[in-house]
Each structure stands twice: as structure tokens, then as C-alpha cells.
């Protein structure tokens, strides 16, 4: 079936009246900068994009294609690619076909029509996602693939823009040229999303504070979010006059106007190192996607009226009126492009798709333990360490608390890696709510250790952008409950980037999260959150849960090493209640302190990913636990041993990947397994531990104790829902049949 816009283009261009021959080196419109030659090049990208859309529909009809969201009507975004450099990182709206084709034209050796069609047919030889998704992305074009979640790329774009100039200031090699502009484009409905609003607010705040942020935000406004109209004038009303955000606008259907506006906006951002917002008025053809029956919410007359705004016809008119080409010539180009695209489509249809689960999951969790161990063993030279610690090395300070050990490890890592940044709410001058980052801002400077705005999505966005840009971010989320309001930045963005780019792009990061309960009734749910299910099911994401000071320092180093070496995304869950704990069994015994686990080079030990730690050698019972549970279990084990029961306690240390090998060995040694899980009964860690035992055919008795499926209340009531030592002891006795 021939699409209406296809027929309309032919009719409208045939009806154009040829002007006298003009000089293609001159502007197609007096007063503008777009020459006839350049206009023809961009027209070629626009034609290619349009025919890709038409071909995607044909492939879909034949059952050979799997994606039909079109760029039709948005082809003016070719002007953005023309105004930018092919080395400027681009995070693109899903209607960016013309941008992609024009950018690819600027880089030798590209086959962009083929790239896009390989994506449509989900072929394994598609260059970025390898058949995992249809995205615009290519490492040679600095186009970073985006997820389908609208707005979720804006925090990363802000972080990337910040990282461009921060890398230069720190004198470290970033991933982008020092004068790069970061492009982030999106639709009009997207500006209403809180993720977009928060990210743009953070950009404004940076500009207000004169923090360099070369970010070009482009809203491609077609007036619709699927079936919901955006009120005319709304985007301008919302963003036209924001502090620190320079506004540009143009008719995106008019290539000459869009080009001038894009050149002005890109130049402004590049020179000022400050954010700008370019509003391009577009039109949406072919509905929202192939499956969207637009006639259900718009009249046929209204839909047809849009054809008058076809940006391809508008470009043809520019060329014809400037005497650069005749209507017949342009129609010839249109049909030639159709043949070219359909030729490629025929060639790629039926290309092999991913054929096994192993093939699909291959990019998820790159893991090179030998290289990670070697990296984790490294440390700064003695003189640099002495400076980093003001001459007081942590290994000379006697036994430390968990908070002190983490503080020492962060300083060691900052001293070792000039590209490492530590940031979050209150981590700078205050040194963190619990003092974990105390003194770091003073010793390493505000460019490396700093406070962020109070917006967890922006904190994670900064990590996403910094990691992508060659920096090594260690972000802090103040409380686990507040990770939950931003977790899509971890789930949708951080965890998927390697998956959708086959590792061509990565966002190495460590996110430190203060969490878990047991704060003696203080703080209630939000400060005692024990929900970790949402982290454990993220494919490829490492979840570390150190309980003791020596493990905490060593595991933080492992996480940073895994991020740096393999691009891993690591979450370090830090038990708040143990930050300042000193004793284990009795007041003053110092049982929860430990000497600083210095880097291996100075005698410290490395904790490999997914390796647990065993306490005790008893053979009657194995307790499996982590976090605060370790302390409870060690105390319970002491009492059980007094009663003649031989216990061993396995601290899992890593909640993802679970230390299955250690688990099976210790389960066999104890014969019976009691899992003590301070998180919830539903979705808690015990579910994974017991399932791993069952999967492996462990035949001994098993039981679990966990906290209740509840939020944690204030005061002594907290003890009614949290796992307790008594509960553990009682369950152990039942399991032993006593
Ligand atoms: C967070 C999120 N919610 C809902 C969707 C489903 N969705 C996909 S596109 C879209 C409309 C986006 O409209 P707009 O930003 O104007 O872009 P356009 O498609 O018009 O170019 C919606 C609601 C989504 N992808 N992400
Ligand atoms: Mg829209």
C-alpha cells in the first residue's frame, strides 16, 4: 500500500515551478547560511530517512521487520548533524534517521542505510546492538544508543556534558574532544516527564553556578505524545525563559531555518560551555508507530492537512526556487533513493538473528577476574599516599570502624586514579551524613569530591555520563529508600548500555548506598530500608554487601577495579547500623573493628567478585547471611556453641553474583542450612540462596528466617518486624531438632 505522504511528495514536487538557474555555492535563501550544495547533501539524508521509514513498514508487512517508529516529518534534524561535529556525543530521539545519515556521511567508511535496516530486521550483524534492539548508535559516530524509555537519557546527557570539561580541568584523557558539545534530543511530550524536568533543572543549576556544561538540548516538537496533544506554546512557556538556559527556536520543517538555528545554538554552546535549548517545530507522519491507528484520535482532514508541512517538500522547494535543481531532478533523486533503500532492505531481510540465550546475554557482564585482581592490588606511590592521608596512613591507625575503613579506601582510590570522582548529596564539605567521605573534599579538591543537587536521578545521571566519558564515578545515594525513586537510571540506563552496544559503550560506576535497618528505632522506614530485590534482578549489575571494616575497604576496591577493567556497574550496600559499630559479643571487646585492609601491595587482601567469607568450623549447622545478619549470626553462633552446637557462618558478601561455590561447600560442611536474611521474606536474598541450594541438589535440611514483609516503623516497634538474634537461635534449634 502506498503511503499518503509518498504520493503527496511526488505531486507536490512535480507542481513546483522551476526558477532560473542559481549558483549552488550561494545560500538557498537570502540572509541564511545554508548553501545549495550543503542543502543537496542534507536533502539526501532526508530522502534516505524517509525511505527507511517506508521500507521498515514493508518489512513489517512481510513479517521480516520488527520496528516501525518513523522519523517521517522530523527529517529537519539533519540540520543538527550538519551544525555539529561527528565527534560530538549524541544521545538521540528515536526519530533521528536523517541526523544519523548526515552524521555518517561525515565519517568515511560508513553504511548507515544498511545499519538502520539491520536494526529493523534485528540482525546480529547490526553494528551497535547486534540484534538486541533497534536503536540509533555507533561508536565511530559518537552516537550513544538510547533506550525506549522517554526522558531517561537526559540525566546522562547532563552528566556527559559536565564530564567533558571536568576531564579537561583534571588533566585526564576523556572520551570526547575537550571542546565537544553534547547533543540530547527528545520529543515534546517528553519535556513533561519528571526525569527530563529534573535533568534540565540540574543543567540550569550548573549554569547558574557557572559550572561548564556544554549541552545542547533539542526538543523536536510534533505536537503529539502518541494520542495526546501538547498545547501549542507549552514548550516555550515551560523552557523559553529558564535561568542559565539559552533558548533558540526554528521551524524544523524548514531546513534553511533549522540549519541557521542549529548552527547558532551549537556555536553558542561550544563557545560558552553552557546549556542551550533548541525548539524545532516538527510534524509527525505515519502515526506514532506502525501499530498506531491515528484515525482513532484525529480526523482524516487534519492528518492530510499536515502534508502541507512535509519537510522534504519544503527542502525541494528551497532547492528549486534557488535554481539548484529542477523538480524532475529531485523526483529522480527521490526514486533513486527508494530503489537504493529497497535494495538494501531486500539484502538484509532474513539475516540471522540472535540464536541462543548465550548469544543474547554475552555483553551483559564482562568479567575478567585476573585483570580485576591485578587492578585492585594497585595503589598510589608511597609519597602520594602520604599526601593523600596527611601523613597518617590508615594501616597505622590501629583497628578501624567500617566507616573509617571506607574513608581510607576512598582516599586510596582517589590517590591512585586521577579520573576518579566522589559525589553525592552532602558528601563534600560535610563529609557524608555518616562521615564516610569526611576530609576527602579538602584533601582532593572540589573538582573531584563534591556535593550534587538533591536529586538522585541527577546523581546517577552524573555517574552515567562520567563513566561514559572516561572518568571513574563513585556516587553516593544517601539512603537505600532514595535509590528507589531513581532506580530506572540504574536499571534502564546503566545496566543496559553494554547490552545495547555490545560493550562498545560502557558506563563503569560504583554507587555507594547507605542502607538496611537496625538503627535502634531511629528514622523509620526511609532510613531503615531493607528492600534489595530491585537490585538483585538487574542483569550484570554487581551488588556488594560488606559487613565488616576490612571487607568493606577491599570490596570497594574490587568494585572500582571491576568498573574500570570491565565497565561494570557496581552497587555497594553499606549497612548504616554497622558504620560506627565497635563491638561484637560484649561492650568493649572491639570485635567489629579491623585493621585497615590496605591495597594488596601493602599487605591487604583482595576480595574477588562472588566470593563469601566463612567464620567458624562447626559441622552441625551452617548459617548463611550478610550485612547486619552477620553480626546477629555470629552472636547466635556463640550462644549455640555454648550449648554444644558446632556452627559455621557464611557471610555471602556479594548479593549478586551470589557466591554459589562457597555456599555449596559450606552447606555440605554443616549439613544443615539456616539462611538469616535481614531483608524481606518476599523478594529477599534468602529466596535466591535457597533456590541455589535446591538447584544444586543440596539434600540437607534447610530453613530461613527473614524480616517481615513490612516497612520498618519507628521506635521499639522496629524490632517487631526486623530479623533478630533470638529468631535466629530459635530457628537453629528447630532445625537441629532440639
Ligand atoms: C517513561 C515512558 N513512559 C511511556 C512511554 C511510552 N511512550 C513511548 S513514546 C511516547 C510519547 C512520546 O511523545 P514525544 O516525547 O512527544 O515524542 P514523539 O513520539 O511525539 O516524537 C510514549 C508515551 C515510554 N516510552 N517511556
Ligand atoms: Mg511529540
XYZ file of C-alpha atoms and ligand atoms in Angstrom:
765
model
C 0.000 0.000 0.000
C 1.385 3.367 -0.990
C 1.521 5.756 1.973
C -0.278 9.080 1.520
C 2.870 11.117 2.184
C 4.675 9.169 -0.516
C 2.094 10.126 -3.125
C 1.868 13.654 -1.800
C 5.616 14.231 -2.162
C 5.570 13.289 -5.833
C 2.569 15.516 -6.557
C 3.819 18.483 -4.574
C 7.322 18.442 -6.059
C 6.029 17.979 -9.600
C 3.926 21.087 -9.078
C 6.891 23.263 -8.066
C 7.819 25.959 -10.544
C 11.459 25.934 -11.563
C 13.290 29.212 -11.123
C 16.259 30.490 -13.116
C 19.483 28.508 -12.646
C 21.332 29.528 -9.469
C 24.821 29.091 -8.044
C 24.894 26.102 -5.673
C 27.662 27.761 -3.657
C 25.310 30.539 -2.666
C 22.743 30.478 0.088
C 19.466 28.842 -0.863
C 17.713 31.634 0.961
C 18.978 35.194 1.098
C 20.315 36.020 4.537
C 20.716 32.358 5.539
C 23.893 30.283 5.744
C 22.722 27.083 4.037
C 24.266 26.840 0.577
C 22.739 24.974 -2.325
C 25.485 22.328 -2.186
C 25.012 21.712 1.501
C 21.262 21.707 1.075
C 21.528 18.956 -1.523
C 23.635 16.852 0.854
C 21.137 17.282 3.648
C 18.279 16.575 1.251
C 19.952 13.271 0.523
C 19.897 12.403 4.253
C 16.264 13.463 4.447
C 15.326 11.272 1.481
C 17.226 8.335 2.922
C 15.457 8.674 6.238
C 12.031 8.848 4.601
C 12.632 5.768 2.502
C 13.976 3.897 5.526
C 10.631 4.548 7.200
C 8.704 3.305 4.185
C 10.944 0.257 3.889
C 10.538 -0.568 7.595
C 6.777 -0.752 7.027
C 7.166 -3.020 4.055
C 9.488 -5.291 6.001
C 6.943 -5.362 8.813
C 4.136 -6.307 6.415
C 6.243 -9.162 5.134
C 6.977 -10.321 8.675
C 10.668 -9.561 8.232
C 10.894 -6.319 10.233
C 10.253 -5.621 13.904
C 10.271 -1.841 14.282
C 8.151 0.864 12.674
C 8.579 4.063 14.669
C 9.308 6.535 11.927
C 11.376 9.681 11.543
C 8.996 10.958 8.872
C 8.225 14.614 9.448
C 11.302 15.030 11.645
C 13.837 14.944 8.804
C 14.812 18.518 9.644
C 17.070 17.022 12.300
C 19.625 16.529 9.516
C 20.389 20.189 10.263
C 21.571 19.247 13.757
C 24.118 16.814 12.376
C 25.211 19.479 9.921
C 25.710 22.024 12.687
C 27.670 19.675 14.946
C 30.869 17.674 14.562
C 30.861 13.908 14.166
C 32.894 13.695 17.389
C 30.236 15.484 19.459
C 28.500 12.840 21.584
C 24.866 12.485 20.554
C 22.008 10.946 22.538
C 19.182 10.935 20.102
C 15.413 10.924 19.942
C 14.047 7.835 18.188
C 13.045 9.914 15.152
C 16.641 10.716 14.200
C 17.035 8.911 10.886
C 18.132 11.993 8.971
C 20.537 13.028 11.719
C 22.128 9.587 11.646
C 22.506 9.544 7.872
C 24.012 13.025 7.727
C 26.442 12.332 10.560
C 27.505 9.066 8.935
C 28.145 10.965 5.707
C 30.787 12.974 7.585
C 32.744 9.874 8.610
C 34.471 7.731 5.977
C 33.566 4.095 5.537
C 30.002 4.122 6.874
C 26.953 2.249 5.560
C 24.205 3.974 7.502
C 21.228 2.795 5.421
C 22.348 -0.747 5.990
C 22.959 -0.104 9.710
C 19.419 1.112 10.225
C 17.797 -1.677 8.222
C 19.861 -4.314 10.017
C 18.382 -2.886 13.214
C 14.851 -3.087 11.810
C 15.276 -6.784 10.987
C 17.043 -7.468 14.336
C 20.110 -8.900 12.611
C 23.144 -9.953 14.616
C 25.414 -8.001 12.305
C 23.737 -4.700 13.127
C 26.702 -2.617 14.276
C 25.626 -1.403 17.702
C 23.005 -3.569 19.413
C 23.725 -6.691 17.375
C 20.059 -7.571 17.006
C 19.050 -6.766 20.593
C 17.119 -3.617 19.755
C 16.521 -1.101 17.007
C 18.473 1.919 18.178
C 20.440 4.744 16.654
C 24.003 4.213 17.801
C 27.510 3.805 16.505
C 30.863 4.153 18.265
C 32.532 5.620 15.176
C 29.853 8.301 15.023
C 29.779 9.176 18.750
C 26.105 8.236 18.724
C 25.322 6.574 22.040
C 22.341 4.208 21.792
C 19.255 5.092 23.788
C 16.601 3.015 25.463
C 12.892 3.337 24.661
C 12.193 4.990 27.987
C 11.469 8.582 27.074
C 13.453 11.198 29.060
C 15.725 8.679 30.745
C 18.705 9.799 28.685
C 18.579 13.397 29.845
C 20.339 12.889 33.207
C 23.135 11.017 31.409
C 23.416 13.812 28.848
C 23.806 16.367 31.640
C 26.446 14.148 33.257
C 28.280 13.721 29.970
C 28.332 17.461 29.363
C 29.709 18.042 32.835
C 32.335 15.357 32.298
C 33.649 16.895 29.055
C 35.003 19.960 30.787
C 35.716 18.245 34.105
C 38.082 15.817 32.378
C 39.905 18.713 30.810
C 40.132 20.529 34.135
C 41.536 17.423 35.834
C 44.006 16.906 33.008
C 42.810 13.366 32.325
C 42.077 11.910 28.910
C 38.329 11.951 28.435
C 36.405 10.079 25.773
C 35.426 13.246 23.884
C 37.311 16.207 22.428
C 37.921 18.936 25.004
C 35.657 21.359 23.111
C 32.871 18.863 22.431
C 29.197 19.743 22.578
C 26.824 17.080 23.905
C 23.596 16.755 21.926
C 20.464 15.409 23.551
C 17.225 15.347 21.563
C 13.717 14.326 22.618
C 10.039 14.863 21.875
C 7.590 17.450 23.122
C 5.592 15.194 25.438
C 8.887 14.142 26.980
C 9.547 17.588 28.420
C 6.757 16.918 30.917
C 8.470 13.852 32.338
C 9.937 14.427 35.776
C 13.204 12.850 34.645
C 13.523 15.449 31.903
C 12.399 18.270 34.174
C 14.904 17.233 36.835
C 17.779 16.917 34.403
C 17.082 20.261 32.768
C 16.831 21.819 36.198
C 20.245 20.406 37.080
C 21.658 21.840 33.855
C 20.225 25.256 34.770
C 21.642 24.986 38.265
C 25.099 24.183 36.883
C 24.872 27.162 34.547
C 23.759 29.366 37.425
C 26.807 28.229 39.391
C 28.990 28.783 36.306
C 29.958 25.118 36.123
C 30.845 24.449 32.465
C 28.124 22.325 30.851
C 28.260 22.221 27.039
C 24.836 20.691 26.476
C 22.542 21.252 23.510
C 19.031 20.129 24.366
C 16.808 19.784 21.323
C 13.059 19.375 21.568
C 11.585 18.027 18.343
C 8.038 19.217 18.832
C 5.481 17.476 16.628
C 2.612 18.468 18.899
C 1.784 14.929 19.993
C 2.707 12.352 22.601
C 1.126 9.343 20.894
C -2.537 10.451 21.020
C -2.208 13.296 23.498
C -1.712 16.780 22.075
C 0.827 19.128 23.576
C -0.856 22.503 23.988
C 0.533 24.966 21.437
C 3.134 27.187 23.072
C 3.619 24.951 26.076
C 7.262 24.005 25.493
C 8.230 27.630 25.046
C 6.223 28.625 28.082
C 7.940 25.953 30.161
C 11.516 26.311 28.926
C 11.767 29.563 26.971
C 12.871 31.621 29.900
C 14.787 29.399 32.289
C 17.765 30.795 34.168
C 21.031 29.804 32.557
C 19.327 28.043 29.647
C 19.644 29.913 26.367
C 16.585 29.471 24.140
C 16.714 29.002 20.339
C 13.824 28.096 18.071
C 13.020 27.429 14.457
C 10.565 25.739 12.139
C 12.109 22.293 11.901
C 10.232 21.677 8.657
C 12.197 24.492 7.030
C 15.715 23.180 6.547
C 17.298 26.582 5.971
C 15.788 27.977 9.160
C 16.566 24.833 11.165
C 20.147 24.917 9.937
C 20.681 28.534 10.945
C 19.169 27.946 14.364
C 21.185 24.767 14.889
C 24.418 26.483 13.876
C 23.681 29.376 16.212
C 22.755 27.101 19.118
C 25.683 24.708 18.674
C 28.100 27.609 18.340
C 26.730 29.258 21.430
C 27.105 26.069 23.490
C 30.563 25.314 22.154
C 31.866 28.764 22.882
C 30.146 29.476 26.197
C 30.325 25.928 27.581
C 26.779 26.488 28.803
C 23.470 24.749 28.070
C 21.020 25.784 25.382
C 17.540 24.610 24.430
C 16.679 24.446 20.745
C 12.993 24.079 19.959
C 12.251 22.682 16.492
C 8.661 22.596 15.328
C 8.144 19.311 13.506
C 5.274 17.302 12.132
C 4.618 13.622 12.728
C 3.778 11.438 9.744
C 2.728 7.780 9.702
C 1.251 7.968 13.211
C 3.206 7.293 16.366
C 4.333 3.881 15.137
C 3.135 1.276 12.663
C 0.649 -0.047 15.195
C -0.854 3.368 15.942
C -4.179 3.965 14.177
C -4.054 7.737 14.104
C -7.573 7.962 12.713
C -8.814 6.867 16.130
C -7.988 10.291 17.559
C -7.533 12.641 14.580
C -9.801 13.409 11.626
C -8.596 12.361 8.156
C -8.736 16.026 7.099
C -6.477 17.019 9.983
C -3.986 14.290 9.097
C -3.977 15.271 5.439
C -3.531 18.945 6.312
C -0.161 18.047 7.858
C 1.131 17.087 4.435
C 1.489 20.753 3.585
C 4.260 20.849 6.188
C 6.283 17.969 4.751
C 9.932 18.943 5.380
C 11.061 17.048 2.266
C 8.763 19.077 0.060
C 9.993 22.217 1.813
C 13.630 21.348 1.089
C 12.743 20.554 -2.517
C 11.082 23.941 -2.767
C 14.214 25.643 -1.418
C 16.370 23.879 -3.985
C 14.028 24.548 -6.873
C 13.459 28.184 -6.002
C 17.211 28.725 -5.649
C 17.685 27.216 -9.071
C 19.938 24.470 -7.741
C 17.812 21.609 -9.057
C 14.710 21.065 -11.113
C 11.592 19.311 -9.811
C 12.258 16.438 -12.191
C 15.793 16.064 -10.928
C 14.621 15.976 -7.328
C 11.915 13.449 -8.098
C 14.615 11.410 -9.772
C 16.694 11.542 -6.603
C 13.673 10.553 -4.543
C 13.004 7.483 -6.671
C 16.693 6.571 -6.873
C 16.881 6.660 -3.082
C 13.817 4.461 -2.869
C 15.496 1.880 -5.113
C 18.718 2.077 -3.103
C 16.947 1.589 0.225
C 14.707 -1.202 -1.020
C 17.777 -2.888 -2.463
C 19.481 -2.883 0.917
C 16.246 -3.956 2.602
C 15.962 -6.968 0.316
C 19.542 -7.842 1.097
C 19.198 -7.659 4.898
C 15.735 -9.238 5.228
C 16.138 -12.636 6.788
C 19.678 -12.002 8.049
C 20.454 -14.220 11.045
C 19.069 -13.162 14.396
C 20.468 -13.970 17.812
C 20.022 -17.698 18.102
C 20.776 -18.632 21.698
C 20.381 -17.255 25.190
C 24.150 -17.219 25.486
C 24.422 -15.048 22.398
C 21.802 -12.629 23.697
C 23.376 -12.299 27.135
C 27.016 -12.219 26.068
C 27.533 -8.451 26.539
C 25.823 -8.325 29.939
C 28.564 -8.966 32.441
C 32.063 -8.752 31.100
C 34.226 -10.437 33.716
C 37.990 -10.751 33.691
C 38.793 -11.660 37.304
C 42.557 -11.819 36.777
C 42.695 -8.307 35.446
C 40.302 -7.079 38.122
C 42.509 -8.606 40.831
C 45.623 -7.014 39.361
C 43.865 -3.671 39.199
C 42.548 -3.961 42.761
C 46.079 -4.668 44.009
C 47.393 -1.386 42.675
C 47.867 1.685 44.809
C 49.446 5.098 44.590
C 53.141 5.500 45.326
C 54.147 5.959 48.977
C 54.715 9.694 48.627
C 51.310 10.200 47.004
C 49.652 8.052 49.671
C 51.374 10.009 52.419
C 49.994 13.222 50.894
C 46.555 11.711 50.422
C 46.384 10.758 54.100
C 48.057 13.863 55.514
C 50.905 11.601 56.587
C 48.638 9.371 58.704
C 48.273 6.121 56.783
C 45.134 4.202 57.722
C 47.046 0.957 58.240
C 48.950 2.709 61.025
C 45.787 3.822 62.815
C 45.011 0.573 64.600
C 41.617 -1.091 64.334
C 39.062 0.937 62.371
C 35.307 1.074 62.093
C 33.545 0.274 58.857
C 33.037 3.991 58.118
C 36.713 4.710 58.750
C 37.800 1.812 56.579
C 35.634 3.041 53.696
C 37.005 6.533 54.158
C 40.544 5.174 53.906
C 39.744 3.119 50.825
C 38.119 6.098 49.097
C 41.211 8.187 49.776
C 43.472 5.433 48.482
C 41.382 5.171 45.310
C 41.318 8.938 44.803
C 45.095 8.996 45.173
C 45.506 6.175 42.678
C 43.063 7.285 39.973
C 43.211 10.932 38.888
C 39.994 10.345 36.923
C 38.011 9.137 39.940
C 35.212 11.373 41.255
C 33.332 11.037 44.545
C 29.994 12.836 44.693
C 26.506 12.780 46.124
C 24.290 14.722 48.497
C 26.303 16.070 51.437
C 29.480 14.142 50.610
C 31.588 17.284 50.143
C 32.142 19.676 52.983
C 30.066 17.764 55.498
C 31.778 14.528 54.563
C 28.591 12.487 54.322
C 25.715 12.032 56.737
C 27.745 9.315 58.479
C 31.214 10.752 57.923
C 32.295 8.214 55.315
C 33.647 10.907 52.985
C 34.968 13.162 55.747
C 38.044 15.177 54.771
C 38.107 13.970 51.175
C 36.889 17.222 49.611
C 39.557 19.194 51.472
C 42.337 16.779 50.517
C 41.353 16.089 46.893
C 39.600 19.303 45.925
C 36.068 20.273 44.996
C 36.541 19.249 41.367
C 36.823 15.611 42.471
C 34.806 15.335 45.674
C 31.636 17.373 45.593
C 28.023 17.819 46.542
C 25.319 17.283 43.949
C 21.843 18.781 43.812
C 19.230 16.970 45.860
C 18.053 14.769 43.002
C 19.002 11.113 42.894
C 18.304 10.887 39.165
C 20.852 13.626 38.626
C 23.351 11.917 40.943
C 23.075 8.736 38.905
C 22.950 10.677 35.640
C 26.228 12.274 36.546
C 27.684 8.825 37.150
C 26.257 7.584 33.836
C 27.761 10.475 31.919
C 31.079 10.478 33.765
C 31.559 6.743 33.270
C 30.706 7.027 29.591
C 33.218 9.851 29.267
C 36.285 8.101 30.626
C 36.002 9.204 34.240
C 35.547 6.817 37.157
C 32.489 7.820 39.180
C 31.884 6.742 42.765
C 28.435 8.129 43.508
C 26.713 8.065 46.869
C 22.995 7.633 47.388
C 22.221 8.851 50.854
C 19.712 6.119 51.738
C 18.548 2.957 50.019
C 14.947 4.256 50.027
C 16.096 7.145 47.852
C 17.710 4.909 45.308
C 14.252 3.516 44.724
C 12.902 6.830 43.455
C 15.645 6.960 40.836
C 16.307 3.335 40.126
C 15.453 3.461 36.436
C 18.722 5.306 35.967
C 20.444 2.145 37.198
C 18.009 -0.344 35.731
C 17.063 1.158 32.381
C 20.203 3.171 31.687
C 23.312 1.893 33.477
C 22.535 -1.811 33.312
C 21.540 -1.817 29.640
C 24.237 0.237 27.937
C 26.646 -2.624 27.308
C 23.714 -4.840 26.297
C 22.524 -2.388 23.635
C 26.023 -1.584 22.427
C 27.762 -4.953 22.715
C 30.268 -3.299 25.015
C 31.198 -0.561 22.537
C 29.952 1.860 25.168
C 30.100 1.276 28.896
C 29.278 3.248 31.994
C 31.639 1.989 34.660
C 30.439 3.170 38.040
C 30.287 2.370 41.707
C 27.191 3.504 43.557
C 27.590 3.517 47.312
C 24.247 3.206 49.051
C 23.728 3.531 52.785
C 21.034 1.080 53.723
C 19.451 -1.636 55.848
C 17.787 -1.380 59.242
C 18.725 -1.778 62.934
C 19.189 1.852 63.771
C 17.786 1.375 67.239
C 14.334 2.538 66.213
C 15.501 5.817 64.742
C 14.499 7.041 61.320
C 11.620 4.753 60.429
C 11.182 3.128 57.045
C 13.067 5.533 54.829
C 16.224 5.339 56.871
C 15.920 1.613 57.536
C 15.005 0.372 54.086
C 15.774 -3.292 53.510
C 14.386 -3.839 50.016
C 17.067 -5.107 47.660
C 15.029 -7.211 45.240
C 15.067 -4.453 42.668
C 18.855 -4.567 42.565
C 19.422 -8.296 42.565
C 17.455 -8.900 39.376
C 19.435 -6.425 37.275
C 21.353 -8.497 34.742
C 25.082 -7.879 35.041
C 24.929 -5.460 37.954
C 27.193 -6.293 40.897
C 25.646 -5.947 44.345
C 28.216 -5.887 47.131
C 27.194 -6.031 50.769
C 30.173 -5.733 53.087
C 29.541 -6.148 56.797
C 32.990 -5.767 58.300
C 35.537 -2.941 58.003
C 38.264 -4.987 56.333
C 35.856 -6.468 53.789
C 34.361 -3.043 53.106
C 37.658 -1.475 52.060
C 38.730 -4.454 49.987
C 35.322 -4.883 48.324
C 35.131 -1.200 47.435
C 38.480 -1.616 45.721
C 37.205 -4.686 43.877
C 34.145 -2.765 42.705
C 36.216 0.151 41.434
C 38.566 -2.276 39.703
C 35.671 -4.179 38.081
C 34.192 -0.878 36.909
C 37.482 0.280 35.465
C 38.559 -3.005 33.882
C 35.249 -4.462 32.712
C 32.967 -1.421 32.711
C 30.816 -2.993 35.432
C 28.050 -1.225 37.272
C 28.518 -1.938 40.981
C 26.264 -1.126 43.904
C 27.898 -1.191 47.317
C 25.239 -1.575 50.016
C 26.702 -0.169 53.201
C 24.993 -1.158 56.462
C 24.325 2.107 58.278
C 23.940 0.407 61.644
C 27.453 -1.030 61.353
C 29.222 2.143 60.181
C 30.346 3.004 63.686
C 29.920 -0.379 65.407
C 32.932 -1.382 67.508
C 31.939 -4.415 69.496
C 30.580 -7.844 68.703
C 29.807 -10.015 71.724
C 30.338 -7.678 74.666
C 30.801 -3.997 75.244
C 34.420 -3.021 74.758
C 35.516 -6.228 73.005
C 36.326 -4.324 69.784
C 35.077 -7.337 67.843
C 33.664 -5.285 64.988
C 36.829 -3.264 64.391
C 39.552 -4.343 61.988
C 42.918 -3.051 60.864
C 42.765 -1.253 57.520
C 42.846 -3.673 54.618
C 45.415 -1.760 52.615
C 45.793 -2.462 48.905
C 47.301 -5.892 48.337
C 50.589 -4.281 47.554
C 50.780 -3.141 51.182
C 49.709 -6.460 52.591
C 45.951 -6.171 52.201
C 43.793 -8.859 50.644
C 41.626 -8.778 47.561
C 38.023 -9.968 47.701
C 37.113 -11.459 44.314
C 33.600 -10.855 42.994
C 31.224 -13.510 44.221
C 33.382 -14.987 46.990
C 31.966 -15.316 50.516
C 33.759 -15.485 53.862
C 33.370 -18.209 56.439
C 33.545 -17.850 60.209
C 33.927 -20.933 62.424
C 34.409 -24.581 61.597
C 31.415 -26.238 63.221
C 29.844 -29.178 61.440
C 26.325 -29.204 62.940
C 24.916 -26.161 61.206
C 25.773 -23.628 58.524
C 24.271 -20.189 58.863
C 24.180 -18.199 55.640
C 23.827 -14.459 55.982
C 25.150 -10.995 55.110
C 25.123 -7.407 56.388
C 23.681 -6.916 59.858
C 22.741 -10.592 59.746
C 26.414 -11.477 60.052
C 26.632 -9.773 63.410
C 23.414 -11.400 64.588
C 24.548 -14.828 63.391
C 27.987 -14.603 64.944
C 26.362 -13.763 68.256
C 23.790 -16.510 67.906
C 26.519 -18.976 66.938
C 28.459 -18.143 70.111
C 25.396 -18.991 72.253
C 24.662 -22.143 70.297
C 28.246 -23.242 70.658
C 27.983 -22.681 74.394
C 25.093 -25.154 74.178
C 27.260 -27.638 72.301
C 26.217 -26.933 68.707
C 29.072 -26.607 66.215
C 28.288 -23.710 63.850
C 29.854 -22.101 60.870
C 28.659 -18.806 59.436
C 28.976 -17.891 55.794
C 28.909 -14.189 55.014
C 27.770 -14.020 51.389
C 29.381 -10.600 50.937
C 28.102 -10.396 47.342
C 24.330 -10.465 46.769
C 24.885 -10.512 43.012
C 26.533 -12.605 41.810
C 25.900 -14.882 44.806
C 28.915 -16.908 45.976
C 27.327 -20.185 44.954
C 30.520 -22.202 45.073
C 31.246 -21.119 48.653
C 27.617 -21.656 49.567
C 27.570 -25.252 48.371
C 30.862 -26.069 50.071
C 29.803 -24.573 53.403
C 26.332 -26.121 53.195
C 27.898 -29.534 52.719
C 30.277 -28.948 55.627
C 27.479 -28.001 58.046
C 24.935 -30.477 56.713
C 22.031 -28.176 57.620
C 21.494 -24.648 56.378
C 19.792 -21.756 58.086
C 19.549 -18.612 56.000
C 19.343 -15.454 58.092
C 18.107 -12.657 55.873
C 17.564 -9.150 57.211
C 15.743 -8.149 54.016
C 12.159 -9.130 53.410
C 10.593 -12.536 53.315
C 9.239 -11.734 49.858
C 11.853 -10.762 47.326
C 14.596 -11.133 49.899
C 18.019 -12.637 49.465
C 17.072 -15.928 51.155
C 14.910 -16.808 48.163
C 17.962 -16.761 45.930
C 20.138 -18.665 48.397
C 17.626 -21.457 48.944
C 16.949 -21.713 45.228
C 20.680 -22.034 44.568
C 20.864 -24.890 47.089
C 17.875 -26.642 45.548
C 19.235 -26.146 42.036
C 22.485 -27.777 43.096
C 20.666 -30.709 44.699
C 21.652 -29.960 48.294
C 19.869 -32.643 50.281
C 20.200 -31.456 53.887
C 17.548 -29.673 55.950
C 17.082 -26.010 55.129
C 15.240 -23.158 56.748
C 15.156 -19.426 56.614
C 14.413 -16.510 58.835
C 13.859 -13.055 57.400
C 12.419 -9.676 58.277
C 8.686 -9.236 57.845
C 7.063 -8.052 54.633
C 6.645 -4.606 56.096
C 8.061 -1.148 56.222
C 10.171 -0.516 59.270
C 8.381 1.566 61.918
C 9.818 3.995 64.464
C 10.941 3.108 67.963
C 10.894 -0.321 69.567
C 8.222 -1.389 67.108
C 11.051 -1.740 64.570
C 12.195 -4.819 66.463
C 8.801 -6.470 65.819
C 9.480 -6.661 62.084
C 13.266 -6.934 61.796
C 15.096 -10.221 61.983
C 16.514 -10.752 65.497
C 19.181 -12.826 67.149
C 16.509 -14.684 69.136
C 14.639 -15.612 65.984
C 17.839 -16.974 64.510
C 18.634 -19.011 67.610
C 15.116 -20.380 67.799
C 15.137 -21.393 64.130
C 18.546 -23.007 64.544
C 17.274 -25.109 67.416
C 14.240 -26.194 65.434
C 16.416 -27.123 62.510
C 18.620 -29.167 64.828
C 15.560 -30.858 66.280
C 16.165 -29.567 69.776
C 8.784 6.635 30.587
C 7.957 6.227 29.416
N 6.610 6.256 29.506
C 5.850 5.901 28.452
C 6.428 5.505 27.270
C 5.562 5.117 26.071
N 5.745 6.146 25.022
C 6.600 5.958 24.014
S 6.730 7.320 23.045
C 5.596 8.149 23.933
C 5.215 9.555 23.520
C 6.384 10.464 23.398
O 5.973 11.676 22.817
P 7.031 12.774 22.434
O 8.004 12.955 23.521
O 6.281 13.980 22.045
O 7.822 12.144 21.211
P 7.222 11.807 19.750
O 6.948 10.346 19.712
O 6.000 12.616 19.558
O 8.298 12.197 18.804
C 5.123 7.364 24.989
C 4.087 7.796 25.944
C 7.838 5.470 27.234
N 8.489 5.069 26.161
N 8.569 5.844 28.311
Mg 5.674 14.535 20.150
